[in-house]
Short mmCIF file of C-alpha atoms and ligand atoms in Angstrom, two decimals:
data_model
loop_
_atom_site.label_atom_id
_atom_site.label_comp_id
_atom_site.label_asym_id
_atom_site.label_seq_id
_atom_site.Cartn_x
_atom_site.Cartn_y
_atom_site.Cartn_z
CA UNK A 1 -5.32 -29.62 34.12
CA UNK A 2 -3.05 -30.73 31.72
CA UNK A 3 -2.21 -29.35 28.08
CA UNK A 4 -4.09 -31.98 25.99
CA UNK A 5 -6.64 -31.67 28.69
CA UNK A 6 -6.84 -27.79 27.85
CA UNK A 7 -6.34 -28.11 24.09
CA UNK A 8 -9.57 -30.67 24.14
CA UNK A 9 -11.71 -27.86 25.78
CA UNK A 10 -11.00 -24.90 23.55
CA UNK A 11 -11.82 -26.78 21.13
CA UNK A 12 -15.56 -27.70 22.61
CA UNK A 13 -15.82 -24.41 23.64
CA UNK A 14 -15.32 -23.26 19.85
CA UNK A 15 -17.76 -25.77 18.55
CA UNK A 16 -20.41 -25.27 21.22
CA UNK A 17 -20.19 -21.65 20.29
CA UNK A 18 -20.76 -21.87 16.25
CA UNK A 19 -23.73 -24.37 17.18
CA UNK A 20 -25.36 -21.76 19.05
CA UNK A 21 -24.81 -18.92 16.85
CA UNK A 22 -26.49 -20.48 14.71
CA UNK A 23 -29.49 -20.83 16.96
CA UNK A 24 -31.58 -17.16 16.08
CA UNK A 25 -32.20 -17.30 20.23
CA UNK A 26 -28.85 -16.04 20.60
CA UNK A 27 -28.85 -12.90 18.67
CA UNK A 28 -29.73 -9.93 20.54
CA UNK A 29 -33.57 -9.29 21.21
CA UNK A 30 -33.16 -5.07 20.72
CA UNK A 31 -32.04 -4.29 17.31
CA UNK A 32 -28.75 -2.43 16.55
CA UNK A 33 -30.51 0.58 15.65
CA UNK A 34 -30.11 0.66 11.75
CA UNK A 35 -33.86 0.40 11.16
CA UNK A 36 -34.20 4.24 12.60
CA UNK A 37 -31.40 5.20 9.48
CA UNK A 38 -33.88 6.49 6.95
CA UNK A 39 -32.53 7.81 3.77
CA UNK A 40 -34.61 9.94 1.64
CA UNK A 41 -35.77 7.48 -1.40
CA UNK A 42 -34.38 9.40 -4.44
CA UNK A 43 -37.03 9.05 -7.16
CA UNK A 44 -34.56 10.51 -9.65
CA UNK A 45 -31.58 8.85 -9.45
CA UNK A 46 -30.04 9.93 -12.83
CA UNK A 47 -27.39 7.33 -12.34
CA UNK A 48 -26.72 4.12 -14.27
CA UNK A 49 -26.52 1.44 -11.92
CA UNK A 50 -23.74 -0.04 -13.52
CA UNK A 51 -21.39 2.91 -13.05
CA UNK A 52 -22.48 2.69 -8.72
CA UNK A 53 -18.92 1.85 -7.74
CA UNK A 54 -18.73 0.42 -4.10
CA UNK A 55 -15.19 0.08 -3.83
CA UNK A 56 -13.08 1.66 -1.76
CA UNK A 57 -9.24 1.69 0.14
CA UNK A 58 -8.71 0.01 3.35
CA UNK A 59 -5.19 0.04 5.32
CA UNK A 60 -3.86 1.57 1.61
CA UNK A 61 -5.70 -1.87 0.01
CA UNK A 62 -8.35 -1.82 -3.00
CA UNK A 63 -11.19 -3.36 -1.46
CA UNK A 64 -14.59 -4.22 -3.53
CA UNK A 65 -17.39 -3.07 -1.04
CA UNK A 66 -16.28 -1.50 2.78
CA UNK A 67 -17.73 -4.62 3.46
CA UNK A 68 -15.14 -7.33 5.51
CA UNK A 69 -15.46 -11.14 7.03
CA UNK A 70 -15.41 -10.44 10.53
CA UNK A 71 -14.02 -12.30 12.99
CA UNK A 72 -14.43 -16.09 13.61
CA UNK A 73 -12.84 -18.57 15.59
CA UNK A 74 -11.12 -21.62 14.50
CA UNK A 75 -9.45 -24.21 16.82
CA UNK A 76 -12.03 -27.06 16.20
CA UNK A 77 -13.61 -29.55 14.05
CA UNK A 78 -14.94 -27.37 11.34
CA UNK A 79 -13.10 -24.43 11.98
CA UNK A 80 -10.54 -25.13 8.91
CA UNK A 81 -13.69 -25.62 6.70
CA UNK A 82 -14.45 -22.76 8.01
CA UNK A 83 -11.68 -20.53 7.45
CA UNK A 84 -10.70 -22.61 4.01
CA UNK A 85 -13.81 -21.18 2.24
CA UNK A 86 -13.98 -17.88 3.92
CA UNK A 87 -10.92 -17.45 3.01
CA UNK A 88 -11.11 -18.72 -0.93
CA UNK A 89 -13.98 -16.22 -0.66
CA UNK A 90 -11.89 -13.08 0.04
CA UNK A 91 -10.01 -13.83 -2.34
CA UNK A 92 -11.72 -14.38 -4.81
CA UNK A 93 -14.60 -11.49 -3.77
CA UNK A 94 -11.61 -8.73 -2.72
CA UNK A 95 -12.85 -8.10 0.35
CA UNK A 96 -11.06 -7.93 3.29
CA UNK A 97 -11.16 -11.60 5.95
CA UNK A 98 -10.48 -10.74 9.56
CA UNK A 99 -9.34 -14.23 11.86
CA UNK A 100 -10.72 -15.50 14.44
CA UNK A 101 -8.45 -15.71 17.78
CA UNK A 102 -5.35 -17.23 17.13
CA UNK A 103 -4.37 -18.18 20.57
CA UNK A 104 -5.24 -22.09 19.74
CA UNK A 105 -3.38 -22.09 16.68
CA UNK A 106 -0.14 -20.58 18.50
CA UNK A 107 -1.08 -22.42 22.01
CA UNK A 108 -0.37 -26.40 19.50
CA UNK A 109 2.37 -24.56 17.52
CA UNK A 110 -0.02 -25.61 14.62
CA UNK A 111 1.19 -23.61 11.47
CA UNK A 112 -2.16 -22.23 9.69
CA UNK A 113 -3.02 -22.65 6.48
CA UNK A 114 -5.14 -19.37 5.86
CA UNK A 115 -2.87 -16.98 3.84
CA UNK A 116 -2.81 -20.62 1.22
CA UNK A 117 -6.05 -20.02 0.56
CA UNK A 118 -5.78 -16.38 0.33
CA UNK A 119 -2.26 -15.20 -1.24
CA UNK A 120 -2.82 -11.23 -2.09
CA UNK A 121 -6.66 -10.98 0.36
CA UNK A 122 -6.21 -8.91 3.24
CA UNK A 123 -5.60 -10.95 6.25
CA UNK A 124 -6.41 -9.75 10.00
CA UNK A 125 -4.90 -11.34 12.72
CA UNK A 126 -7.06 -11.97 16.05
CA UNK A 127 -6.49 -12.32 19.79
CA UNK A 128 -7.24 -11.72 22.90
CA UNK A 129 -6.65 -8.56 25.13
CA UNK A 130 -6.04 -10.47 28.23
CA UNK A 131 -3.52 -12.95 26.25
CA UNK A 132 -2.02 -9.34 25.14
CA UNK A 133 -1.77 -8.17 28.89
CA UNK A 134 -0.10 -11.73 30.18
CA UNK A 135 2.35 -12.74 27.11
CA UNK A 136 3.70 -9.67 26.09
CA UNK A 137 3.66 -8.33 21.92
CA UNK A 138 5.90 -11.18 21.35
CA UNK A 139 2.35 -12.66 21.15
CA UNK A 140 0.19 -10.85 18.37
CA UNK A 141 3.95 -10.66 16.56
CA UNK A 142 3.78 -14.22 16.33
CA UNK A 143 0.30 -14.25 15.47
CA UNK A 144 1.09 -11.41 12.46
CA UNK A 145 3.95 -14.00 11.27
CA UNK A 146 2.02 -17.01 10.88
CA UNK A 147 -0.01 -15.90 8.70
CA UNK A 148 1.79 -12.68 6.88
CA UNK A 149 -1.66 -10.55 8.30
CA UNK A 150 -2.24 -7.61 7.12
CA UNK A 151 -3.58 -5.65 10.08
CA UNK A 152 -3.55 -7.41 14.08
CA UNK A 153 -6.58 -7.43 15.90
CA UNK A 154 -7.11 -7.20 19.55
CA UNK A 155 -10.40 -8.04 21.34
CA UNK A 156 -12.02 -6.94 24.70
CA UNK A 157 -14.17 -8.90 25.77
CA UNK A 158 -14.81 -8.81 29.61
CA UNK A 159 -19.24 -9.68 29.71
CA UNK A 160 -17.98 -12.75 27.84
CA UNK A 161 -14.96 -13.83 30.14
CA UNK A 162 -16.91 -13.15 32.82
CA UNK A 163 -20.06 -15.35 31.31
CA UNK A 164 -17.66 -17.89 30.65
CA UNK A 165 -16.34 -20.41 32.81
CA UNK A 166 -12.87 -19.71 33.46
CA UNK A 167 -12.63 -16.79 31.76
CA UNK A 168 -10.30 -14.18 32.49
CA UNK A 169 -11.30 -12.14 35.81
CA UNK A 170 -7.91 -10.11 35.61
CA UNK A 171 -8.14 -7.27 33.44
CA UNK A 172 -5.65 -5.19 34.72
CA UNK A 173 -2.29 -3.81 32.53
CA UNK A 174 -4.57 -3.99 29.11
CA UNK A 175 -4.67 -0.53 28.02
CA UNK A 176 -0.70 -0.45 28.90
CA UNK A 177 -0.30 -4.07 26.36
CA UNK A 178 -2.74 -2.00 24.13
CA UNK A 179 -0.08 1.16 23.47
CA UNK A 180 2.86 -1.27 23.41
CA UNK A 181 1.45 -3.09 20.56
CA UNK A 182 0.30 -0.13 18.71
CA UNK A 183 3.99 1.53 19.29
CA UNK A 184 5.77 -1.39 18.17
CA UNK A 185 3.81 -4.75 16.70
CA UNK A 186 4.88 -2.61 13.19
CA UNK A 187 1.76 -3.27 11.16
CA UNK A 188 -1.90 -1.15 11.99
CA UNK A 189 -3.71 -2.21 15.05
CA UNK A 190 -7.07 -2.70 15.67
CA UNK A 191 -9.27 -2.63 18.50
CA UNK A 192 -13.03 -4.32 18.80
CA UNK A 193 -15.81 -5.35 20.99
CA UNK A 194 -17.12 -9.20 20.63
CA UNK A 195 -20.92 -7.81 20.75
CA UNK A 196 -21.09 -4.75 23.44
CA UNK A 197 -19.20 -2.38 21.50
CA UNK A 198 -16.65 0.47 22.50
CA UNK A 199 -18.23 3.21 24.15
CA UNK A 200 -17.17 6.90 23.95
CA UNK A 201 -15.08 6.94 27.28
CA UNK A 202 -13.22 3.57 26.09
CA UNK A 203 -13.02 4.94 22.92
CA UNK A 204 -11.19 8.32 24.03
CA UNK A 205 -8.60 6.23 26.15
CA UNK A 206 -7.86 4.10 23.18
CA UNK A 207 -6.69 6.62 21.00
CA UNK A 208 -4.91 8.12 23.74
CA UNK A 209 -3.03 5.35 23.65
CA UNK A 210 -1.92 5.54 19.72
CA UNK A 211 -5.34 3.41 18.54
CA UNK A 212 -6.20 4.90 15.34
CA UNK A 213 -9.18 2.02 14.38
CA UNK A 214 -11.53 0.45 16.32
CA UNK A 215 -14.52 -2.10 15.09
CA UNK A 216 -17.41 -1.27 17.02
CA UNK A 217 -18.75 -4.49 17.76
CA UNK A 218 -22.06 -2.97 19.42
CA UNK A 219 -24.97 -4.95 20.79
CA UNK A 220 -27.68 -5.80 18.21
CA UNK A 221 -25.73 -9.34 17.11
CA UNK A 222 -24.67 -12.05 17.90
CA UNK A 223 -25.14 -12.31 21.74
CA UNK A 224 -22.23 -13.85 23.77
CA UNK A 225 -23.64 -13.50 27.02
CA UNK A 226 -26.33 -15.46 25.83
CA UNK A 227 -24.08 -18.19 23.97
CA UNK A 228 -22.27 -18.27 27.14
CA UNK A 229 -25.10 -18.75 29.28
CA UNK A 230 -26.44 -21.34 27.45
CA UNK A 231 -22.90 -23.29 28.12
CA UNK A 232 -22.91 -23.18 31.89
CA UNK A 233 -24.17 -25.77 34.20
CA UNK A 234 -24.73 -23.95 37.18
CA UNK A 235 -27.75 -21.97 38.11
CA UNK A 236 -26.04 -19.69 40.58
CA UNK A 237 -23.72 -18.30 37.49
CA UNK A 238 -26.55 -18.46 34.58
CA UNK A 239 -28.92 -16.83 37.64
CA UNK A 240 -26.04 -13.66 37.58
CA UNK A 241 -26.12 -13.81 33.88
CA UNK A 242 -29.39 -13.27 32.87
CA UNK A 243 -29.17 -9.49 34.08
CA UNK A 244 -26.57 -8.70 31.99
CA UNK A 245 -28.20 -10.00 28.17
CA UNK A 246 -28.99 -7.16 26.81
CA UNK A 247 -25.82 -5.34 28.31
CA UNK A 248 -24.06 -2.92 25.86
CA UNK A 249 -24.86 -0.25 23.12
CA UNK A 250 -26.23 -0.35 20.00
CA UNK A 251 -24.35 -0.77 16.87
CA UNK A 252 -25.37 2.51 15.32
CA UNK A 253 -25.63 4.92 18.18
CA UNK A 254 -21.82 3.63 18.72
CA UNK A 255 -20.90 4.56 14.67
CA UNK A 256 -22.10 7.99 14.73
CA UNK A 257 -20.75 8.43 18.35
CA UNK A 258 -17.46 7.65 17.48
CA UNK A 259 -17.27 9.68 13.96
CA UNK A 260 -18.41 12.20 15.95
CA UNK A 261 -15.62 12.23 18.39
CA UNK A 262 -12.32 11.94 16.34
CA UNK A 263 -12.69 12.45 11.45
CA UNK A 264 -9.02 10.84 11.78
CA UNK A 265 -10.40 7.65 13.44
CA UNK A 266 -10.88 4.85 11.38
CA UNK A 267 -14.18 3.42 12.40
CA UNK A 268 -15.31 -0.02 11.16
CA UNK A 269 -19.46 -0.85 11.82
CA UNK A 270 -20.34 -4.12 13.40
CA UNK A 271 -22.08 -6.13 15.96
CA UNK A 272 -25.94 -6.74 14.04
CA UNK A 273 -24.87 -5.86 10.43
CA UNK A 274 -27.41 -7.64 8.29
CA UNK A 275 -27.43 -6.59 4.64
CA UNK A 276 -26.43 -4.25 2.71
CA UNK A 277 -28.48 -1.93 3.42
CA UNK A 278 -27.27 -2.26 6.76
CA UNK A 279 -23.72 -1.50 5.26
CA UNK A 280 -24.83 1.64 3.62
CA UNK A 281 -26.57 2.66 6.34
CA UNK A 282 -23.60 2.53 8.03
CA UNK A 283 -21.08 4.46 5.69
CA UNK A 284 -23.93 7.28 6.10
CA UNK A 285 -23.13 7.06 9.78
CA UNK A 286 -19.36 7.70 9.59
CA UNK A 287 -17.91 4.13 8.91
CA UNK A 288 -15.65 3.83 7.20
CA UNK A 289 -16.16 -0.40 6.46
CA UNK A 290 -18.43 -2.44 7.98
CA UNK A 291 -17.90 -6.08 9.29
CA UNK A 292 -20.46 -9.02 9.79
CA UNK A 293 -19.69 -12.12 11.69
CA UNK A 294 -22.28 -15.07 12.29
CA UNK A 295 -24.29 -13.77 8.96
CA UNK A 296 -21.20 -15.56 7.33
CA UNK A 297 -21.29 -18.40 10.03
CA UNK A 298 -24.08 -21.30 7.51
CA UNK A 299 -22.29 -19.99 3.96
CA UNK A 300 -18.64 -20.88 5.71
CA UNK A 301 -19.88 -24.05 6.77
CA UNK A 302 -20.97 -25.24 2.92
CA UNK A 303 -18.66 -24.14 0.39
CA UNK A 304 -16.68 -21.40 -0.56
CA UNK A 305 -19.08 -20.77 -3.63
CA UNK A 306 -21.88 -19.87 -1.01
CA UNK A 307 -19.68 -17.13 0.88
CA UNK A 308 -19.45 -15.32 -2.94
CA UNK A 309 -23.03 -15.66 -3.24
CA UNK A 310 -23.21 -14.12 0.04
CA UNK A 311 -21.17 -11.67 -1.03
CA UNK A 312 -22.56 -11.16 -3.85
CA UNK A 313 -26.17 -10.38 -2.49
CA UNK A 314 -24.37 -8.30 0.25
CA UNK A 315 -22.57 -5.82 -2.57
CA UNK A 316 -25.77 -5.74 -4.81
CA UNK A 317 -27.73 -4.64 -1.95
CA UNK A 318 -25.29 -1.68 -1.09
CA UNK A 319 -25.32 -0.78 -5.06
CA UNK A 320 -28.87 -0.51 -4.93
CA UNK A 321 -28.72 1.60 -1.78
CA UNK A 322 -26.57 3.84 -3.64
CA UNK A 323 -28.49 4.07 -6.37
CA UNK A 324 -32.09 5.07 -4.63
CA UNK A 325 -30.12 7.64 -2.77
CA UNK A 326 -28.54 8.85 -6.06
CA UNK A 327 -25.24 8.41 -4.81
CA UNK A 328 -22.42 7.40 -7.85
CA UNK A 329 -19.28 6.22 -5.02
CA UNK A 330 -19.05 6.01 -1.02
CA UNK A 331 -17.78 9.92 -0.91
CA UNK A 332 -21.73 10.44 -1.96
CA UNK A 333 -23.64 7.96 0.10
CA UNK A 334 -21.52 9.40 3.06
CA UNK A 335 -23.90 12.55 2.39
CA UNK A 336 -26.68 11.02 0.75
CA UNK A 337 -29.55 13.11 2.59
CA UNK A 338 -31.95 11.33 5.49
CA UNK A 339 -35.88 11.78 6.04
CA UNK A 340 -37.34 12.38 8.96
CA UNK A 341 -40.80 12.35 8.90
C1 FMN B 401 -18.71 -18.22 15.88
C2 FMN B 401 -18.15 -16.96 16.19
C3 FMN B 401 -17.05 -16.95 16.76
C4 FMN B 401 -16.17 -15.74 17.02
N1 FMN B 401 -15.03 -15.93 17.38
C5 FMN B 401 -14.40 -14.52 17.47
C6 FMN B 401 -13.01 -14.79 17.90
O1 FMN B 401 -12.36 -15.46 17.94
N2 FMN B 401 -12.94 -13.33 18.46
C7 FMN B 401 -13.10 -12.01 17.92
O2 FMN B 401 -12.42 -11.21 17.90
N3 FMN B 401 -14.62 -12.38 17.54
C8 FMN B 401 -15.17 -13.14 17.38
N4 FMN B 401 -16.04 -13.72 17.27
C9 FMN B 401 -16.97 -12.16 17.11
C10 FMN B 401 -17.55 -11.29 15.93
O3 FMN B 401 -16.07 -11.27 15.14
C11 FMN B 401 -18.64 -9.74 16.60
O4 FMN B 401 -17.83 -9.17 16.79
C12 FMN B 401 -19.67 -10.57 16.86
O5 FMN B 401 -20.15 -11.60 16.38
C13 FMN B 401 -20.66 -9.23 16.45
O6 FMN B 401 -21.17 -9.47 15.29
P1 FMN B 401 -22.37 -10.54 14.25
O7 FMN B 401 -23.58 -9.48 15.37
O8 FMN B 401 -21.53 -9.57 12.94
O9 FMN B 401 -21.97 -11.95 14.66
C14 FMN B 401 -16.82 -14.90 16.96
C15 FMN B 401 -18.60 -14.81 16.28
C16 FMN B 401 -19.03 -16.09 15.55
C17 FMN B 401 -20.65 -15.81 15.34
#
């Protein structure tokens, strides 16, 4: 296949991803598990809402809320518009933005403009674990340099690759590549999934090779098995994939599990985080931050103001949850009483 064809294929795939991710049938059929987490309602908050402060520090940088724009891809017609709107909003709202895979931009040599739109925001780079395994730390270094990234995110997506036609089947050596990346890259490395989750055994193996941050990206939100399945034409491949549509571990369980496993590990909640109350629940379960991808997609196609509005609604929902649990700040929210009937 020529590189032009390859580029067109990648860009068509990314465009399909955006269209399909907007359709509700590609959200997981089972919820992320947040509904089970019920705070005890505090009918005597003894606080003024104006004083409730949901700001936090993430990787030594101030964030107005423990909320991050999750990785969504560029590399297609709408990609630049989406990234511009997200980046401008991240800059204005002082929240971090994780980029989608930088693979296409790095392969085509296209400059990524995102730093221009968000000169002071925290930007997180992104490449796939199999690209890292194939091309080494040098690829991650170029990804960091191209956007002056504050941290690098490596995504693990073995199920998505299996369902995707011509997806990567060879996952040998990925952990070694991650270890090298952690040891030599020079910026923090965060390992994420894309909707099946990072479980206890994988978390331990990642910590053993020097990973200090994971984004759980559990089941309960966007289903990549479902999205990739909708893109395949062969009936045999579709039949195989059908058994795996609900594969994975739910997000709420993964957050509490990861926190129980290590008090030192940085934990980012993601996969089906859908409003500010879910962010509050994530913090209560032990997450340092929460990331949302799909809920930002529609606003990002509209304007940076639409993204800013979305962030403001999410932050206010979080602050209401804090108020209604009598929590002045995130530290207090971490120990807010839960109600078990
Ligand atoms: C349109 C779209 C594109 C995505 N592209 C990437 C990507 O390039 N790299 C990545 O690590 N995750 C990517 N993701 C996965 C998200 O970062 C996230 O892990 C997953 O969608 C679950 O979160 P959600 O339920 O909030 O959408 C993408 C998600 C969406 C919706």
